[in-house]
Amino acid sequence: MKWVRFRIKTVTEAEDIIISTLYDIGLEGAQIEDKVPLTALEKEQMFVDILPEGQEDDGIAYLSFFVEKKEDGSLEVQGQSTDKEQVVEAVRKELEDLRLFCEIGEGSITVDETEDIDWINNWKQYFHQFYIDDILVIPSWEDVKVEDREKLVLHIDPGTAFGTGMHETTQLCIRQLRKYITSDTRLLDVGTGSGILGILSLMFGARHVVGTDLDICAVEAVAQNCEANGIVQGQFDLLIGNIITEKEIQDQVGYGCYDIVVANILADVLVPLTPVIVGQLKEGGIYITSGIIDDKEDTVVKAVEAAGLTVLEVTHQGEWVSVTARVESHCS
C-alpha cells in the first residue's frame, strides 16, 4: 500500500484552524510536528512515558495529511476519485482564504509518497531497554545482554496506550512497593494500565494481585504482559470499572482484605479515591500513591489524612511526588 503525504509548513497558532478547515474538504488525521513543550497540566494528564528530548520552540509547525494511493494511481477523498494536483489546489485555496483573517506563516505545501506506514510500531524507535535501580525493563523486540541475565528482568510491551515504567511516577511506586511487599501480600492496583505495578509486585513476592481499570484495552495489555513474565493464571485478576463510583466494582474487589493498595493516577482522582479505598485495606494496610505533580502534594496529603490514614513517607523524583500512608484503624 502506498500513501501520498501532503505536508504544510505553518505556525503553531494556526494548527487547529488549518486541521479543522482541511477536515471539511476530506483530509483527516493530521500528524503534527512542532516544538511546543508540554505544560505541567499536560504532563500530569498524559503520564508521558516515551518522549524524546525536544528542541527549543521556534513557533513553526508542520501538518501532514496522508491519502491512500490506489493501484491506478488515483487518490480517493470523501469518496471521490482525484489526483495530487487537485488536492494541492484545494488545500492552497483553503490556506489563502485563511490568510485573510489569521496568520498561517509560510503556508507552503510539499507532496511526497511513502510505502506502507507502520502506524502501530513507529513509536518503538523511542522505547529501548532501561533500568529502574537493579530492574531491567525490556521490550520483546530487544534481547537481554549476557551481563544482565542475573538481574530481575521485566518484559513489557506498552503498546500504544499504557505505561512502560519509564515515567517517574511509576518508578516512585515501584520503590515503595519493594519496601512493603511480603510473601503474604494481597495487593490492589487501582488504574492498572499495562499491569507493570501488579506484575512487579508478584515478582517481588506478593501472593495475589487484583487490578482495576476504566479502559477495556487493559485486559489484553495485562494478559500479554503477564504471559511475557511468567505470571500464571489466577495470580493477577483484573476488573474493568470505576471503583470510586460503582458499588458493584467495590463489592467485587472486596473489603478489608488488602495489605497494600497502590494507585498511580492523577492527583484530582486520588482525592475522591482515597476515602473509598480505605474500606478495601486491612487495618495496618499500606496505601501507596503517585501521579502527583509537585504543586498538588499538599492536596493529596490532606486528602489522605482526612480519610484517617497516617502519612508514613513523601518521596520525590523530578517534579513528581509519591505519598505512602498506613491505615491505623478503619473509620466508622
mmCIF file with all atom_site columns, N, CA and C in Angstrom, residues 7-16 18 31-36 57-64 104-108:
data_model
loop_
_atom_site.group_PDB
_atom_site.id
_atom_site.type_symbol
_atom_site.label_atom_id
_atom_site.label_alt_id
_atom_site.label_comp_id
_atom_site.label_asym_id
_atom_site.label_entity_id
_atom_site.label_seq_id
_atom_site.pdbx_PDB_ins_code
_atom_site.Cartn_x
_atom_site.Cartn_y
_atom_site.Cartn_z
_atom_site.occupancy
_atom_site.B_iso_or_equiv
_atom_site.pdbx_formal_charge
_atom_site.auth_seq_id
_atom_site.auth_comp_id
_atom_site.auth_asym_id
_atom_site.auth_atom_id
_atom_site.pdbx_PDB_model_num
ATOM 1  N N  . ARG A 1 7   ? 2.199  17.861 3.068  1.00 0.00 ? 7   ARG A N  1
ATOM 2  C CA . ARG A 1 7   ? 2.820  18.442 4.270  1.00 0.00 ? 7   ARG A CA 1
ATOM 3  C C  . ARG A 1 7   ? 2.819  19.965 4.154  1.00 0.00 ? 7   ARG A C  1
ATOM 4  N N  . ILE A 1 8   ? 2.241  20.598 5.167  1.00 0.00 ? 8   ILE A N  1
ATOM 5  C CA . ILE A 1 8   ? 2.072  22.046 5.158  1.00 0.00 ? 8   ILE A CA 1
ATOM 6  C C  . ILE A 1 8   ? 2.956  22.661 6.227  1.00 0.00 ? 8   ILE A C  1
ATOM 7  N N  . LYS A 1 9   ? 3.716  23.679 5.840  1.00 0.00 ? 9   LYS A N  1
ATOM 8  C CA . LYS A 1 9   ? 4.516  24.426 6.814  1.00 0.00 ? 9   LYS A CA 1
ATOM 9  C C  . LYS A 1 9   ? 3.707  25.621 7.273  1.00 0.00 ? 9   LYS A C  1
ATOM 10 N N  . THR A 1 10  ? 3.506  25.726 8.582  1.00 0.00 ? 10  THR A N  1
ATOM 11 C CA . THR A 1 10  ? 2.668  26.789 9.120  1.00 0.00 ? 10  THR A CA 1
ATOM 12 C C  . THR A 1 10  ? 3.247  27.266 10.448 1.00 0.00 ? 10  THR A C  1
ATOM 13 N N  . VAL A 1 11  ? 2.415  27.885 11.275 1.00 0.00 ? 11  VAL A N  1
ATOM 14 C CA . VAL A 1 11  ? 2.819  28.304 12.618 1.00 0.00 ? 11  VAL A CA 1
ATOM 15 C C  . VAL A 1 11  ? 1.944  27.580 13.630 1.00 0.00 ? 11  VAL A C  1
ATOM 16 N N  . THR A 1 12  ? 2.465  27.438 14.837 1.00 0.00 ? 12  THR A N  1
ATOM 17 C CA . THR A 1 12  ? 1.755  26.634 15.834 1.00 0.00 ? 12  THR A CA 1
ATOM 18 C C  . THR A 1 12  ? 0.363  27.188 16.141 1.00 0.00 ? 12  THR A C  1
ATOM 19 N N  . GLU A 1 13  ? 0.225  28.520 16.122 1.00 0.00 ? 13  GLU A N  1
ATOM 20 C CA . GLU A 1 13  ? -1.074 29.111 16.458 1.00 0.00 ? 13  GLU A CA 1
ATOM 21 C C  . GLU A 1 13  ? -2.152 28.751 15.444 1.00 0.00 ? 13  GLU A C  1
ATOM 22 N N  . ALA A 1 14  ? -1.749 28.352 14.249 1.00 0.00 ? 14  ALA A N  1
ATOM 23 C CA . ALA A 1 14  ? -2.726 28.059 13.196 1.00 0.00 ? 14  ALA A CA 1
ATOM 24 C C  . ALA A 1 14  ? -3.024 26.570 13.054 1.00 0.00 ? 14  ALA A C  1
ATOM 25 N N  . GLU A 1 15  ? -2.420 25.733 13.882 1.00 0.00 ? 15  GLU A N  1
ATOM 26 C CA . GLU A 1 15  ? -2.588 24.283 13.732 1.00 0.00 ? 15  GLU A CA 1
ATOM 27 C C  . GLU A 1 15  ? -4.064 23.877 13.742 1.00 0.00 ? 15  GLU A C  1
ATOM 28 N N  . ASP A 1 16  ? -4.772 24.293 14.773 1.00 0.00 ? 16  ASP A N  1
ATOM 29 C CA . ASP A 1 16  ? -6.149 23.825 14.947 1.00 0.00 ? 16  ASP A CA 1
ATOM 30 C C  . ASP A 1 16  ? -7.069 24.282 13.820 1.00 0.00 ? 16  ASP A C  1
ATOM 31 N N  . ILE A 1 18  ? -6.304 25.164 10.743 1.00 0.00 ? 18  ILE A N  1
ATOM 32 C CA . ILE A 1 18  ? -5.976 24.514 9.467  1.00 0.00 ? 18  ILE A CA 1
ATOM 33 C C  . ILE A 1 18  ? -6.491 23.075 9.468  1.00 0.00 ? 18  ILE A C  1
ATOM 34 N N  . GLN A 1 31  ? -1.016 14.649 11.191 1.00 0.00 ? 31  GLN A N  1
ATOM 35 C CA . GLN A 1 31  ? 0.169  14.407 12.013 1.00 0.00 ? 31  GLN A CA 1
ATOM 36 C C  . GLN A 1 31  ? 0.812  15.762 12.263 1.00 0.00 ? 31  GLN A C  1
ATOM 37 N N  . ILE A 1 32  ? 0.996  16.111 13.530 1.00 0.00 ? 32  ILE A N  1
ATOM 38 C CA . ILE A 1 32  ? 1.515  17.434 13.897 1.00 0.00 ? 32  ILE A CA 1
ATOM 39 C C  . ILE A 1 32  ? 2.964  17.306 14.343 1.00 0.00 ? 32  ILE A C  1
ATOM 40 N N  . GLU A 1 33  ? 3.819  18.148 13.771 1.00 0.00 ? 33  GLU A N  1
ATOM 41 C CA . GLU A 1 33  ? 5.213  18.244 14.198 1.00 0.00 ? 33  GLU A CA 1
ATOM 42 C C  . GLU A 1 33  ? 5.473  19.683 14.624 1.00 0.00 ? 33  GLU A C  1
ATOM 43 N N  . ASP A 1 34  ? 5.779  19.873 15.904 1.00 0.00 ? 34  ASP A N  1
ATOM 44 C CA . ASP A 1 34  ? 6.178  21.191 16.374 1.00 0.00 ? 34  ASP A CA 1
ATOM 45 C C  . ASP A 1 34  ? 7.086  21.011 17.580 1.00 0.00 ? 34  ASP A C  1
ATOM 46 N N  . LYS A 1 35  ? 7.527  22.118 18.145 1.00 0.00 ? 35  LYS A N  1
ATOM 47 C CA . LYS A 1 35  ? 8.462  22.059 19.269 1.00 0.00 ? 35  LYS A CA 1
ATOM 48 C C  . LYS A 1 35  ? 7.864  22.693 20.520 1.00 0.00 ? 35  LYS A C  1
ATOM 49 N N  . VAL A 1 36  ? 6.536  22.704 20.566 1.00 0.00 ? 36  VAL A N  1
ATOM 50 C CA . VAL A 1 36  ? 5.866  23.289 21.720 1.00 0.00 ? 36  VAL A CA 1
ATOM 51 C C  . VAL A 1 36  ? 6.047  22.357 22.919 1.00 0.00 ? 36  VAL A C  1
ATOM 52 N N  . ASP A 1 57  ? 11.272 25.748 21.257 1.00 0.00 ? 57  ASP A N  1
ATOM 53 C CA . ASP A 1 57  ? 10.126 26.080 20.410 1.00 0.00 ? 57  ASP A CA 1
ATOM 54 C C  . ASP A 1 57  ? 10.455 27.281 19.523 1.00 0.00 ? 57  ASP A C  1
ATOM 55 N N  . ASP A 1 58  ? 10.252 27.095 18.205 1.00 0.00 ? 58  ASP A N  1
ATOM 56 C CA . ASP A 1 58  ? 10.507 28.188 17.263 1.00 0.00 ? 58  ASP A CA 1
ATOM 57 C C  . ASP A 1 58  ? 9.226  28.714 16.625 1.00 0.00 ? 58  ASP A C  1
ATOM 58 N N  . GLY A 1 59  ? 8.073  28.205 17.070 1.00 0.00 ? 59  GLY A N  1
ATOM 59 C CA . GLY A 1 59  ? 6.800  28.684 16.547 1.00 0.00 ? 59  GLY A CA 1
ATOM 60 C C  . GLY A 1 59  ? 6.387  28.075 15.224 1.00 0.00 ? 59  GLY A C  1
ATOM 61 N N  . ILE A 1 60  ? 7.259  27.241 14.653 1.00 0.00 ? 60  ILE A N  1
ATOM 62 C CA . ILE A 1 60  ? 6.972  26.621 13.356 1.00 0.00 ? 60  ILE A CA 1
ATOM 63 C C  . ILE A 1 60  ? 6.305  25.271 13.568 1.00 0.00 ? 60  ILE A C  1
ATOM 64 N N  . ALA A 1 61  ? 5.343  24.944 12.715 1.00 0.00 ? 61  ALA A N  1
ATOM 65 C CA . ALA A 1 61  ? 4.666  23.653 12.780 1.00 0.00 ? 61  ALA A CA 1
ATOM 66 C C  . ALA A 1 61  ? 4.528  23.073 11.378 1.00 0.00 ? 61  ALA A C  1
ATOM 67 N N  . TYR A 1 62  ? 4.538  21.758 11.305 1.00 0.00 ? 62  TYR A N  1
ATOM 68 C CA . TYR A 1 62  ? 4.299  21.047 10.058 1.00 0.00 ? 62  TYR A CA 1
ATOM 69 C C  . TYR A 1 62  ? 3.100  20.124 10.273 1.00 0.00 ? 62  TYR A C  1
ATOM 70 N N  . LEU A 1 63  ? 2.143  20.218 9.359  1.00 0.00 ? 63  LEU A N  1
ATOM 71 C CA . LEU A 1 63  ? 0.957  19.367 9.413  1.00 0.00 ? 63  LEU A CA 1
ATOM 72 C C  . LEU A 1 63  ? 0.987  18.429 8.216  1.00 0.00 ? 63  LEU A C  1
ATOM 73 N N  . SER A 1 64  ? 0.924  17.136 8.468  1.00 0.00 ? 64  SER A N  1
ATOM 74 C CA . SER A 1 64  ? 0.959  16.148 7.391  1.00 0.00 ? 64  SER A CA 1
ATOM 75 C C  . SER A 1 64  ? -0.361 15.395 7.333  1.00 0.00 ? 64  SER A C  1
ATOM 76 N N  . ILE A 1 104 ? -0.964 32.409 9.124  1.00 0.00 ? 104 ILE A N  1
ATOM 77 C CA . ILE A 1 104 ? -0.692 30.979 8.942  1.00 0.00 ? 104 ILE A CA 1
ATOM 78 C C  . ILE A 1 104 ? 0.769  30.710 8.595  1.00 0.00 ? 104 ILE A C  1
ATOM 79 N N  . GLY A 1 105 ? 1.593  31.761 8.610  1.00 0.00 ? 105 GLY A N  1
ATOM 80 C CA . GLY A 1 105 ? 3.002  31.562 8.304  1.00 0.00 ? 105 GLY A CA 1
ATOM 81 C C  . GLY A 1 105 ? 3.243  31.322 6.827  1.00 0.00 ? 105 GLY A C  1
ATOM 82 N N  . GLU A 1 106 ? 4.240  30.504 6.535  1.00 0.00 ? 106 GLU A N  1
ATOM 83 C CA . GLU A 1 106 ? 4.653  30.285 5.148  1.00 0.00 ? 106 GLU A CA 1
ATOM 84 C C  . GLU A 1 106 ? 3.548  29.651 4.316  1.00 0.00 ? 106 GLU A C  1
ATOM 85 N N  . GLY A 1 107 ? 2.891  28.657 4.862  1.00 0.00 ? 107 GLY A N  1
ATOM 86 C CA . GLY A 1 107 ? 1.788  28.020 4.143  1.00 0.00 ? 107 GLY A CA 1
ATOM 87 C C  . GLY A 1 107 ? 2.206  27.238 2.915  1.00 0.00 ? 107 GLY A C  1
ATOM 88 N N  . SER A 1 108 ? 3.456  26.839 2.848  1.00 0.00 ? 108 SER A N  1
ATOM 89 C CA . SER A 1 108 ? 3.916  26.061 1.696  1.00 0.00 ? 108 SER A CA 1
ATOM 90 C C  . SER A 1 108 ? 3.419  24.626 1.795  1.00 0.00 ? 108 SER A C  1
#
